[in-house]
mmCIF file of C-alpha atoms in Angstrom:
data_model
loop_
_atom_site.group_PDB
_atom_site.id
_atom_site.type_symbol
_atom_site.label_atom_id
_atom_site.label_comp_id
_atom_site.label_asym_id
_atom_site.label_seq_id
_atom_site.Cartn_x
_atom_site.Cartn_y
_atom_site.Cartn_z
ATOM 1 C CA UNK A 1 -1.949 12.285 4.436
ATOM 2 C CA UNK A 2 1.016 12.086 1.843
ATOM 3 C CA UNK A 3 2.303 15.379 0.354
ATOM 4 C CA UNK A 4 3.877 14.842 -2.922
ATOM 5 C CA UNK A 5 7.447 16.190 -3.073
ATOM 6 C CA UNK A 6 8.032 18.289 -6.047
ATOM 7 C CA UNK A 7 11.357 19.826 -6.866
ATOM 8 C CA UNK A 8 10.401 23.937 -7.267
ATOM 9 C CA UNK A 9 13.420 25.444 -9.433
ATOM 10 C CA UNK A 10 12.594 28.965 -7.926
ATOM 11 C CA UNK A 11 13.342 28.101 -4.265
ATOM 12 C CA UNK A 12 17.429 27.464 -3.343
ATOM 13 C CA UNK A 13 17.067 26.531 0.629
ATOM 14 C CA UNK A 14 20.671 26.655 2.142
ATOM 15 C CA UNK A 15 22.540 23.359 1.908
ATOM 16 C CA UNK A 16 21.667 20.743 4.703
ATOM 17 C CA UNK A 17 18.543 21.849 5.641
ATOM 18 C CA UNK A 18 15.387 20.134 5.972
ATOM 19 C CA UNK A 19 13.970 21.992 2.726
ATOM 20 C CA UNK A 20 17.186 20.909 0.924
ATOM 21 C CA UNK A 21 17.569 16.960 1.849
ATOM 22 C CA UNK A 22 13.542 16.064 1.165
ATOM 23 C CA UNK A 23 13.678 18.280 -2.099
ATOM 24 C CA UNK A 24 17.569 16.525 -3.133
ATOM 25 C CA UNK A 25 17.096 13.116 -1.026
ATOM 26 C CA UNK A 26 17.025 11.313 -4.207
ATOM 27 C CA UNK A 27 20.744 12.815 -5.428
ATOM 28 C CA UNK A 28 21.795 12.314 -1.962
ATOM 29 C CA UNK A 29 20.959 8.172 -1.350
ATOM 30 C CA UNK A 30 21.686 7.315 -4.780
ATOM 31 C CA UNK A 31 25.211 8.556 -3.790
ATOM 32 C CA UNK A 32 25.506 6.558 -0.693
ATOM 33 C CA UNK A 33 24.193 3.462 -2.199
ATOM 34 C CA UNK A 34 27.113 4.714 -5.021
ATOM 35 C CA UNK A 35 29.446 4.043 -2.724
ATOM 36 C CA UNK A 36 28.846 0.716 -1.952
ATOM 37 C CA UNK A 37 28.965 -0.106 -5.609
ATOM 38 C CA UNK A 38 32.448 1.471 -5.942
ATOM 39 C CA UNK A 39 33.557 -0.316 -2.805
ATOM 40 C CA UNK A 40 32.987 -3.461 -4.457
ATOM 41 C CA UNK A 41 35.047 -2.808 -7.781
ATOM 42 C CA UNK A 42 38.326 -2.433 -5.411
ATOM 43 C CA UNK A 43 39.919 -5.445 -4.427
ATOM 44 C CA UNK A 44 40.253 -3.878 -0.552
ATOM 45 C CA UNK A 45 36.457 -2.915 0.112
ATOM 46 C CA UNK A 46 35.742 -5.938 -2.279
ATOM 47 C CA UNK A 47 34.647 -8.335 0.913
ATOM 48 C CA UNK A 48 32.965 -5.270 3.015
ATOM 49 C CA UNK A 49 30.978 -4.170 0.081
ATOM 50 C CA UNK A 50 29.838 -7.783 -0.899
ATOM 51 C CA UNK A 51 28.194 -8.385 1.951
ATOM 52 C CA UNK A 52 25.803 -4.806 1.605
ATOM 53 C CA UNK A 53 25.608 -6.519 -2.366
ATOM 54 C CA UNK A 54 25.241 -10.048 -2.634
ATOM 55 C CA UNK A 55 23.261 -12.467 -0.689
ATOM 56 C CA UNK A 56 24.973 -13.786 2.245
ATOM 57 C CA UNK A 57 25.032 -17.788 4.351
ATOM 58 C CA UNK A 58 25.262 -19.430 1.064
ATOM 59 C CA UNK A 59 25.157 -23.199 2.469
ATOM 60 C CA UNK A 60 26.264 -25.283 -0.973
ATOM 61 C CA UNK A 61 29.931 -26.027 -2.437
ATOM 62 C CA UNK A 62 31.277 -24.537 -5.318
ATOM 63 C CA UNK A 63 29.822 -25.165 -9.016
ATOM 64 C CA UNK A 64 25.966 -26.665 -7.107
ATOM 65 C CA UNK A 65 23.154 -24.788 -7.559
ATOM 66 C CA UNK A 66 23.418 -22.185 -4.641
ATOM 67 C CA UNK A 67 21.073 -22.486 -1.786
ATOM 68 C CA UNK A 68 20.774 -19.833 1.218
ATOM 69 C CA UNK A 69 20.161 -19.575 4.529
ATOM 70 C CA UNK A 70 18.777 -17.041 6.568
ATOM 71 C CA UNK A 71 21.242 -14.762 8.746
ATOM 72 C CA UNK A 72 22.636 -11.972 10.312
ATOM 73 C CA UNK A 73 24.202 -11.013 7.405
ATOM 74 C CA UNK A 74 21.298 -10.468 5.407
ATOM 75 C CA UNK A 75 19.936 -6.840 7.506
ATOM 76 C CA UNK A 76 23.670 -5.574 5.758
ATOM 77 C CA UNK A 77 21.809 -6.254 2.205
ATOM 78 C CA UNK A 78 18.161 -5.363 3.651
ATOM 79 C CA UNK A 79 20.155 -2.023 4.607
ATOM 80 C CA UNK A 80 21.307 -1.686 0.816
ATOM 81 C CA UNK A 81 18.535 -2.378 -1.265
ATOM 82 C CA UNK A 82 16.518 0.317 1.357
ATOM 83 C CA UNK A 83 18.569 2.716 -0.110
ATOM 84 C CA UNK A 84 17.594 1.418 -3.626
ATOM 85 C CA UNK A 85 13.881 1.108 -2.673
ATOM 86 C CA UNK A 86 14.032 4.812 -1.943
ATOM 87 C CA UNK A 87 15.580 6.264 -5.013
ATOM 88 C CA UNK A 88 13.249 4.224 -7.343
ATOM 89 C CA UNK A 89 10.599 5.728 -5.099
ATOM 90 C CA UNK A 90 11.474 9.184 -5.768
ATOM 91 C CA UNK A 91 11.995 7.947 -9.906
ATOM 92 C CA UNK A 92 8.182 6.564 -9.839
ATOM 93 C CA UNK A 93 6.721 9.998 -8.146
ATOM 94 C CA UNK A 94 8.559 12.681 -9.596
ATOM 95 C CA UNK A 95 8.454 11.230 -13.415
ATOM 96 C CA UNK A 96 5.459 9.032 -13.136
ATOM 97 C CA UNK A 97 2.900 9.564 -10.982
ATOM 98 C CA UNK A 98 3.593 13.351 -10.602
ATOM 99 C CA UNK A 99 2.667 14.293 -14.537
ATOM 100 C CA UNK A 100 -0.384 12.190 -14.420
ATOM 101 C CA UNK A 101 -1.406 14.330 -11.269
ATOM 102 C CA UNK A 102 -0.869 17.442 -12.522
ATOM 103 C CA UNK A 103 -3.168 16.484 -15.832
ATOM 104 C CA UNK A 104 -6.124 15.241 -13.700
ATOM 105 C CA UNK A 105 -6.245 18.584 -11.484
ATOM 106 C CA UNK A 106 -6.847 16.451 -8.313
ATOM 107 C CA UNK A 107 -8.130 18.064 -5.539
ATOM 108 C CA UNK A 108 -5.489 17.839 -2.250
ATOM 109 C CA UNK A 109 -6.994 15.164 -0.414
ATOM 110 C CA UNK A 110 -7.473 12.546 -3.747
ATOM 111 C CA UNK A 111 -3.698 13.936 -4.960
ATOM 112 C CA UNK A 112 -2.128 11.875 -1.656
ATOM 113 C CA UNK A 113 -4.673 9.024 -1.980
ATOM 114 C CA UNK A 114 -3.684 8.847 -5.984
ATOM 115 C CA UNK A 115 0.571 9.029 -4.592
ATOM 116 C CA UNK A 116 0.208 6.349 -1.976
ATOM 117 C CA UNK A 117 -1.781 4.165 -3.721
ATOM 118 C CA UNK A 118 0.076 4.637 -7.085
ATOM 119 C CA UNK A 119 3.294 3.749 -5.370
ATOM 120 C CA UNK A 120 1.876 0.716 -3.982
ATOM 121 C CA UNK A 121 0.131 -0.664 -7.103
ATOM 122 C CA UNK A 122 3.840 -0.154 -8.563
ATOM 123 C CA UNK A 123 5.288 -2.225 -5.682
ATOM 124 C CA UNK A 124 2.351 -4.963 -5.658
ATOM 125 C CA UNK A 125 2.225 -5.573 -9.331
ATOM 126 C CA UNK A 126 5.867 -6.491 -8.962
ATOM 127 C CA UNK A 127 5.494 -8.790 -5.936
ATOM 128 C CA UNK A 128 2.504 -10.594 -6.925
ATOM 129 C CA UNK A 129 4.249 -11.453 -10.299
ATOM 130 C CA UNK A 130 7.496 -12.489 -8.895
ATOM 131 C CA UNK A 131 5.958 -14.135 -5.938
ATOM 132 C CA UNK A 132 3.666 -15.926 -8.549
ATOM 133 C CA UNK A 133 7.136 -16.858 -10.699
ATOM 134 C CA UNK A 134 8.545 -18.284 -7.290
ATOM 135 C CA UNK A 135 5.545 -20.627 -6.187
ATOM 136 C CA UNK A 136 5.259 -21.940 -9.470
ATOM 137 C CA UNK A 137 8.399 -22.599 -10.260
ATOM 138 C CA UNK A 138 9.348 -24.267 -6.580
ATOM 139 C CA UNK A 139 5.672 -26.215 -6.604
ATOM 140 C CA UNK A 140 4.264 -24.772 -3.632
ATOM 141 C CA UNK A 141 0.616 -24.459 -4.033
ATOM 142 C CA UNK A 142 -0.356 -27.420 -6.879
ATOM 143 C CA UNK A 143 1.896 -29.761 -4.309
ATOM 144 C CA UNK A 144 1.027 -28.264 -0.710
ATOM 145 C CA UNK A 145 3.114 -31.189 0.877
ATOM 146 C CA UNK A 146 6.500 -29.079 0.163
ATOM 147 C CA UNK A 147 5.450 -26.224 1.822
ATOM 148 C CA UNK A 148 6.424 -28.690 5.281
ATOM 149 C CA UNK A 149 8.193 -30.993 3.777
ATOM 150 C CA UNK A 150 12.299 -31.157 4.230
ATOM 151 C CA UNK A 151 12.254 -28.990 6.978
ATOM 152 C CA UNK A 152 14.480 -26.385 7.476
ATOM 153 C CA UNK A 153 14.834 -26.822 3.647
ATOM 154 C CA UNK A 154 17.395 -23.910 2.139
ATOM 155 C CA UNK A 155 16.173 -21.190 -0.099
ATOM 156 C CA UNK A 156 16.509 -20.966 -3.881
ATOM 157 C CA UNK A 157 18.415 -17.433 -4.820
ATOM 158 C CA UNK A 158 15.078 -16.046 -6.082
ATOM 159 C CA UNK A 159 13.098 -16.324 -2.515
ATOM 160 C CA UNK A 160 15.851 -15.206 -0.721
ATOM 161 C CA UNK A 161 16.789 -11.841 -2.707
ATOM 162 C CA UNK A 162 12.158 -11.911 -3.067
ATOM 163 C CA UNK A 163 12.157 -11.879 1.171
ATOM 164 C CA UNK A 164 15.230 -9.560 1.281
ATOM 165 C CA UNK A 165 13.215 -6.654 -0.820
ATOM 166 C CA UNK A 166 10.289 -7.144 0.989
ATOM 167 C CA UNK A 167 12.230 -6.601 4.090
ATOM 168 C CA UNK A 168 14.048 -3.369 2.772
ATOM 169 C CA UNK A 169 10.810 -1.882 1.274
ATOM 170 C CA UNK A 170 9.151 -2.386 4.828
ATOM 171 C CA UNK A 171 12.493 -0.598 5.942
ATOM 172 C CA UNK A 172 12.174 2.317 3.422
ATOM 173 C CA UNK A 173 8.639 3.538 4.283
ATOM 174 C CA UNK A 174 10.514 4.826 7.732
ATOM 175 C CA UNK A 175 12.492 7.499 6.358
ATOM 176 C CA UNK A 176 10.052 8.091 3.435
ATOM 177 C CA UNK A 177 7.371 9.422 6.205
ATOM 178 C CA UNK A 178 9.922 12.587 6.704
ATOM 179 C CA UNK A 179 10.855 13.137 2.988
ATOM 180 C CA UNK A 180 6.967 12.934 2.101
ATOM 181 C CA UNK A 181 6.566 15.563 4.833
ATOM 182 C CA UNK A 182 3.359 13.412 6.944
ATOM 183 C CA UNK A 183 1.765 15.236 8.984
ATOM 184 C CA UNK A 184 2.645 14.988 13.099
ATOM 185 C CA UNK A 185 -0.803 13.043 13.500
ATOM 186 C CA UNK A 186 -0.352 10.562 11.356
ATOM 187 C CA UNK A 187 3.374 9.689 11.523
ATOM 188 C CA UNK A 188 2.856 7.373 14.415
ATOM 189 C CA UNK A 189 0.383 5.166 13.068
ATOM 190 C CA UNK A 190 2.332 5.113 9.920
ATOM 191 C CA UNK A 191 5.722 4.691 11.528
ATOM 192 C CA UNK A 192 3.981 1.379 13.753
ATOM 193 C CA UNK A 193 2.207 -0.243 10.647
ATOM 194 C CA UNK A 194 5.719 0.063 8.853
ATOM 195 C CA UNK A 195 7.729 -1.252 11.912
ATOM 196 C CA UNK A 196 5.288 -4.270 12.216
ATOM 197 C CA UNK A 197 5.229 -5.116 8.404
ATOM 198 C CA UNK A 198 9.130 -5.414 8.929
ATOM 199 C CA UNK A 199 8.255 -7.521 11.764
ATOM 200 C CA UNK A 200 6.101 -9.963 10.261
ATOM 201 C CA UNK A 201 7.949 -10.750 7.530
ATOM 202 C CA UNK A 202 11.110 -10.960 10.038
ATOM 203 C CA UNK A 203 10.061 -13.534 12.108
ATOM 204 C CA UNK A 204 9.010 -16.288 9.994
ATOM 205 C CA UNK A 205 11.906 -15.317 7.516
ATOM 206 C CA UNK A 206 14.669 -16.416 10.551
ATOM 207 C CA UNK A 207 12.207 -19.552 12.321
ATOM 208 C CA UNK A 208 12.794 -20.394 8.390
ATOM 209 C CA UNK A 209 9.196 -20.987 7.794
ATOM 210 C CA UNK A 210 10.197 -19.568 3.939
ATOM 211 C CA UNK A 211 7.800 -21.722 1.956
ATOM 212 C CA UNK A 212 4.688 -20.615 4.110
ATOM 213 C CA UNK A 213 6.179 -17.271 3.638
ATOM 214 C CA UNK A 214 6.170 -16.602 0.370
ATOM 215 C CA UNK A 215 2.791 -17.882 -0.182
ATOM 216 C CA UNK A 216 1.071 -15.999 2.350
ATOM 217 C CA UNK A 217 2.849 -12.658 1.008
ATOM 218 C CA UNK A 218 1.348 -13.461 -2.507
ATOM 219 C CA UNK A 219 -2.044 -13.755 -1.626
ATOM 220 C CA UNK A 220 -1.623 -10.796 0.802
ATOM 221 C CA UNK A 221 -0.270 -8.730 -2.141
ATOM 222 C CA UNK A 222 -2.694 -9.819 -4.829
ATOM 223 C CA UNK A 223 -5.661 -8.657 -2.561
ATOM 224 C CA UNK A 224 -3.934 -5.036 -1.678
ATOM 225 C CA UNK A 225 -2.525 -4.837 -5.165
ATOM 226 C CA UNK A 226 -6.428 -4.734 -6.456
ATOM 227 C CA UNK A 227 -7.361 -2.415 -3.542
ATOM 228 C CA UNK A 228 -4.825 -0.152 -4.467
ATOM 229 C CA UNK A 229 -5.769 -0.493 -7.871
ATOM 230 C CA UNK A 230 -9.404 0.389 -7.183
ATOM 231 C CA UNK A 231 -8.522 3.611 -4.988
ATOM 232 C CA UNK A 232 -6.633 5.091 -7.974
ATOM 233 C CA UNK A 233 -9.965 4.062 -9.946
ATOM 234 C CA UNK A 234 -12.071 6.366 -7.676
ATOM 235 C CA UNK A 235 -9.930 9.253 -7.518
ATOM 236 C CA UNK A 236 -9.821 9.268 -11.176
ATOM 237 C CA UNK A 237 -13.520 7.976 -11.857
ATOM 238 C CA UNK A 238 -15.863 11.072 -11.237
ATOM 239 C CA UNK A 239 -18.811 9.673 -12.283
ATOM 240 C CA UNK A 240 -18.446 6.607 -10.671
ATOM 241 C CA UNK A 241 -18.855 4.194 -13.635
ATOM 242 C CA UNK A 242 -16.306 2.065 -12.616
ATOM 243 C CA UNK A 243 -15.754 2.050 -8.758
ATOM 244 C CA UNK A 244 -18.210 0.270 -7.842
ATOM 245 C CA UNK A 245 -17.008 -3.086 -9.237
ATOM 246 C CA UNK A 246 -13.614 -2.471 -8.453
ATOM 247 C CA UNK A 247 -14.462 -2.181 -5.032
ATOM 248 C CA UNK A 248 -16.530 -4.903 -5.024
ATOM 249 C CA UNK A 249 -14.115 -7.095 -6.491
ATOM 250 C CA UNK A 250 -11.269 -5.709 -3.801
ATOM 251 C CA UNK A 251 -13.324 -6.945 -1.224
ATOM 252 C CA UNK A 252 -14.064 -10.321 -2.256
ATOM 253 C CA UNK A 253 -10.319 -10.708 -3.013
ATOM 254 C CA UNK A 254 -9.741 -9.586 0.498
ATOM 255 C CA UNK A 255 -11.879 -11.837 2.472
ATOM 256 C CA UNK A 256 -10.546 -14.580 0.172
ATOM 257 C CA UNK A 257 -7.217 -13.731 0.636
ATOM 258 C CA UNK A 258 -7.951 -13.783 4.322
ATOM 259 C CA UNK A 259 -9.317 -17.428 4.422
ATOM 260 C CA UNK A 260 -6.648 -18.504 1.904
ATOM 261 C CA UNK A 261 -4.156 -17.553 4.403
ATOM 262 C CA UNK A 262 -5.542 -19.361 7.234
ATOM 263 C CA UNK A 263 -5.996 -22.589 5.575
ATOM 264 C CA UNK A 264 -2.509 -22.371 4.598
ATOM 265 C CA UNK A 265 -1.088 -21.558 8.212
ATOM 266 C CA UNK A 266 -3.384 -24.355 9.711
ATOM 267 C CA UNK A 267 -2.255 -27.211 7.164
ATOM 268 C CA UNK A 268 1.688 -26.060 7.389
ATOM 269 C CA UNK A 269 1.904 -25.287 11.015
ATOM 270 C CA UNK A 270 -1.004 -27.593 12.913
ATOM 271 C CA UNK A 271 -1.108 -30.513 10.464
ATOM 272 C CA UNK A 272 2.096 -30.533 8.154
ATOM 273 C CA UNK A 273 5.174 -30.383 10.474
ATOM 274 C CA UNK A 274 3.723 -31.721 12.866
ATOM 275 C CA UNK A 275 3.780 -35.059 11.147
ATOM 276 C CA UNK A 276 7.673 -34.547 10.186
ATOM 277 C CA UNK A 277 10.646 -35.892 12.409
ATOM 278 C CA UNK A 278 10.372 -34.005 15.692
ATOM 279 C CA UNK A 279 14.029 -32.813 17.135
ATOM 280 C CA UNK A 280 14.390 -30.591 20.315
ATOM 281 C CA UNK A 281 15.091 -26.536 19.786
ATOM 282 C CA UNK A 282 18.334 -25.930 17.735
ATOM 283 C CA UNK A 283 19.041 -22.322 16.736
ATOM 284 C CA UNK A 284 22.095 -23.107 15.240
ATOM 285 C CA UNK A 285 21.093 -25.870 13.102
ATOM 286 C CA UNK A 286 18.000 -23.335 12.184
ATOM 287 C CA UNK A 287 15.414 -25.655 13.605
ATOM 288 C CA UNK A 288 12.110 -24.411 15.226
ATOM 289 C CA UNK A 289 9.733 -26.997 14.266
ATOM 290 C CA UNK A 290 8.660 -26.794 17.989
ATOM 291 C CA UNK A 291 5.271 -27.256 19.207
ATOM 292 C CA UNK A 292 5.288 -23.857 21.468
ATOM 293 C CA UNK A 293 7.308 -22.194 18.307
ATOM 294 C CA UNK A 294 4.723 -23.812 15.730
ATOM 295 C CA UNK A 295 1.147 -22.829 17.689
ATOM 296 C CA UNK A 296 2.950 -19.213 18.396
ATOM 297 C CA UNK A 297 3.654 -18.482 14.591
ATOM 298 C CA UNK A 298 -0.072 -19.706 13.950
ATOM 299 C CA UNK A 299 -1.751 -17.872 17.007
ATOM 300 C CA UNK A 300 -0.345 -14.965 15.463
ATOM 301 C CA UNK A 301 -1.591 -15.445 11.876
ATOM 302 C CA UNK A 302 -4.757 -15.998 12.983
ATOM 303 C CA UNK A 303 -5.247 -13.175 14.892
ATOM 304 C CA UNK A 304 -3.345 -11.073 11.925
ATOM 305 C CA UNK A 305 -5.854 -12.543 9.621
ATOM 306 C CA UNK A 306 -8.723 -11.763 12.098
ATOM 307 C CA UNK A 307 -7.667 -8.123 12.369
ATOM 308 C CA UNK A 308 -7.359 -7.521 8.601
ATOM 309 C CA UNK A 309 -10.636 -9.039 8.151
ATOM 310 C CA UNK A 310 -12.164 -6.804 10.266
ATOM 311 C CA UNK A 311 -10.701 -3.971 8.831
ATOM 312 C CA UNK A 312 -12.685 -5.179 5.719
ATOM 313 C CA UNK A 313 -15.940 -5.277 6.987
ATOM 314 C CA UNK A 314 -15.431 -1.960 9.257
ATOM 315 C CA UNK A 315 -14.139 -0.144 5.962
ATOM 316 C CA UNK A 316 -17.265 -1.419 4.104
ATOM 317 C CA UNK A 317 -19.762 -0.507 6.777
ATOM 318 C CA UNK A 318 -18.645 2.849 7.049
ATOM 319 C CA UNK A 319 -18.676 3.408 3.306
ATOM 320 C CA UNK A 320 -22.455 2.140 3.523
ATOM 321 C CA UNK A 321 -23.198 4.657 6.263
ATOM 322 C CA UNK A 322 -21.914 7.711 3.783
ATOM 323 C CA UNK A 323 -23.672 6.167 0.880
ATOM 324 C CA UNK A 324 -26.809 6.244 3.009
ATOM 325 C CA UNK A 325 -25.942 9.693 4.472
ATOM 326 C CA UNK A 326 -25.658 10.869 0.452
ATOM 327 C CA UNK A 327 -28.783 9.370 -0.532
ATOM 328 C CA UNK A 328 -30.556 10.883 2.731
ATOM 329 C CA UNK A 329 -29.974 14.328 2.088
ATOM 330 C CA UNK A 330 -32.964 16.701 0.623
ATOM 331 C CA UNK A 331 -31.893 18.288 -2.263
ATOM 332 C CA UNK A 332 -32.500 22.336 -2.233
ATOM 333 C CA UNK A 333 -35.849 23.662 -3.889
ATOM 334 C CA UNK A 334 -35.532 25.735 -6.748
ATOM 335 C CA UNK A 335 -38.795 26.286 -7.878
ATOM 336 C CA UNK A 336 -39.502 28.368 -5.195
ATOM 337 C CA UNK A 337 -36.573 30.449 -5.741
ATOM 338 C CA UNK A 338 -37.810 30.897 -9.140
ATOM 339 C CA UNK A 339 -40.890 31.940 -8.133
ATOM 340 C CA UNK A 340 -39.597 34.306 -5.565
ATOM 341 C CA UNK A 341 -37.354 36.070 -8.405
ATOM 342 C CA UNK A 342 -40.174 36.082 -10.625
ATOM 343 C CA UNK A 343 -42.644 38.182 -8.172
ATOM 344 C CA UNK A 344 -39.357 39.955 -7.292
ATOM 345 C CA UNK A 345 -38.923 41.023 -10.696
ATOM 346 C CA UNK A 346 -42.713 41.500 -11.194
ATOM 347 C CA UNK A 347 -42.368 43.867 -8.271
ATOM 348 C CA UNK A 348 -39.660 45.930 -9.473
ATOM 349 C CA UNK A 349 -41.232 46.270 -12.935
ATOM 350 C CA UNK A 350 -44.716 47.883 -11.296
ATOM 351 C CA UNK A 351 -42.414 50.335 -8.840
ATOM 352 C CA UNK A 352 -41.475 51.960 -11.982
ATOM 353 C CA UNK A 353 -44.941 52.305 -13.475
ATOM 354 C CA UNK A 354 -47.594 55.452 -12.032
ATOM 355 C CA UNK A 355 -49.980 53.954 -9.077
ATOM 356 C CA UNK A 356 -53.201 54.123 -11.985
ATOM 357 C CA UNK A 357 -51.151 51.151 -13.412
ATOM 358 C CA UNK A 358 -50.247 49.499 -10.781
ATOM 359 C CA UNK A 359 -53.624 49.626 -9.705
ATOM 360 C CA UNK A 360 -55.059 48.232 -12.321
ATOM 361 C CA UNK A 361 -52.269 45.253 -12.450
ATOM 362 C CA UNK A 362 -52.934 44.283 -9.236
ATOM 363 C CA UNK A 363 -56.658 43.624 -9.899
ATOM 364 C CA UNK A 364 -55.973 41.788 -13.249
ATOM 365 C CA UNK A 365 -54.001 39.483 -10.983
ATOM 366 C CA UNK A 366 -56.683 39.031 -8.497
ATOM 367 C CA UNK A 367 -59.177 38.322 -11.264
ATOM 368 C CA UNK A 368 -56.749 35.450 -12.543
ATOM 369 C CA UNK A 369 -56.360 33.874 -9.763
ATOM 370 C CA UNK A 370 -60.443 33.656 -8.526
ATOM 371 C CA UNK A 371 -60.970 32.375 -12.225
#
């Protein structure tokens, strides 16, 4: 569970403690990324700061159309734009998603669902449209044949800079568990599903399967960009008017997302360059298109593809079991309550009355009820 940071005016905690860097953190990595701005305006940091700045391994001659390749290099920038990532983090939550929170009156445990999964949609609406941009601009999914084709072709400025902010947003999320103060119980899990986000985007980023890349990020962001979109739905939706179909459409999109993925992986990696020019290992050159290196990348989107699936349908089972459990559950009697106060108050209304009366009330009653 997410806690919300919110700067409180009243409290000062003493400079450099934890209270003070999570309440400031914002101030304090906008200065450091400051720095490497700065660095690049004088002509003696110039080169050290460019390479934290620009996009490094540029692999075309001066006045083409530049073209990249990945490298070393590029964790110097990944580094950078982590810092970046982290301020516009704090910008989104403390002017954006904060004021909406405090006008719904959210209860603790929808207030972190409504952070995490506002700061997601943010970050998924912006991937799946400049993902989107990229495919249709290169021609990667109305002509399938380039995703293989040219191999180890060199990125377009767009991709690159498009894999180099995924990689420093997967990067961020570590230091954003402290200054979103997780608990101790979940930091683990959170910490690992960061670390192998950063992992999976690494590896076929540098065996310069880019093309494959960028597609399977796309459909992996549309589906958790709708997800994401239908968990703010339900924390909001009380009634439930709406949540119903969003969920139901976040699941399809999942599943489809899911298959979409594999058929891409199998035609790029089984059938696509395999049919290409086949050249022995060279890491230099930035050639993998290896049949151990090829069947290892796929292996492991498959059984990605088969985990996140799963996760699906275990999500959606357990969701039926509480709907059941709701539906299950014998709402209290009140018209025996009502009843009860009624002779209750019957009761105290004859204690005040002499026993002649009550007497007689009592036998009234009886005759009532044999009629």
């Amino acid at each position: 569970m997410v806690k919300p940071v919110r700067k409180s005016s009243n409290k000062n905690p003493p400079i450099l403690s934890h209270e003070f860097i999570i309440q400031n953190h914002a101030d304090i990595v906008s200065c450091v990324a400051m720095v490497f701005v700065v660095g690049l305006m004088v002509q003696a940091t110039s080169p050290l700061a460019s390479i934290f700045i620009a996009l490094q391994h540029n692999v075309t001659e001066a006045g083409e159309i530049p073209l990249y390749s990945p490298g070393l290099k590029d964790w110097a920038a990944v580094f950078f734009y982590s810092l970046i990532c982290i301020v516009i983090h704090a910008i989104i939550q403390e002017y954006a998603l904060d004021k909406i929170s405090k006008k719904l009156h959210l209860s603790k445990s929808k207030l972190a669902v409504f952070s995490t999964s506002g700061q997601l949609s943010v970050f998924y609406l912006i991937s799946t449209f400049w993902g989107a941009d990229i495919v249709l601009k290169e021609h990667y999914l109305p002509e399938i044949a380039r995703l293989w084709s040219d191999y180890p072709a060199p990125m377009p400025f767009l991709l690159k800079l498009y894999i180099i902010i995924q990689l420093a947003y997967s990067l961020h999320e570590l230091p954003e568990l402290y200054f979103q103060r997780v608990k101790r119980e979940e930091y683990s899990s959170k910490a690992i599903q960061s670390i192998a986000t950063l992992l999976l985007v690494t590896i076929p980023y540098f065996l310069n399967f880019n093309r494959l890349l960028v597609c399977l990020l796309l459909l992996h962001h549309t589906s958790e960009l709708f997800y994401h979109i239908s968990q703010l739905i339900q924390t909001v939706d009380k009634e439930e008017k709406f949540s119903k179909v969003t969920r139901l459409i976040s699941t399809i999109l999942q599943i489809s997302s899911r298959l979409g993925s594999i058929i891409l992986a199998v035609l790029t990696l089984w059938y696509g360059l395999a049919l290409g020019e086949q050249q022995p290992l060279d890491i230099q050159a930035g050639y993998f298109n290896t049949p151990t290196v090829r069947l290892s990348v796929l292996g492991g989107i498959l059984l990605l593809q088969m985990y996140l699936t799963i996760n699906v349908i275990n999500q959606e089972i357990a969701r039926s079991r509480e709907n059941k459990v709701y539906t299950t559950v014998p709402k209290p009697k009140v018209q025996k309550k009502e009843k009860s106060k009624k002779s209750k108050k019957i009761s105290n209304e004859e204690s005040d009355l002499p026993e002649v009366d009550q007497n007689t009330n009592k036998t009234l009653r009886h005759k009532q009820k044999c009629l």
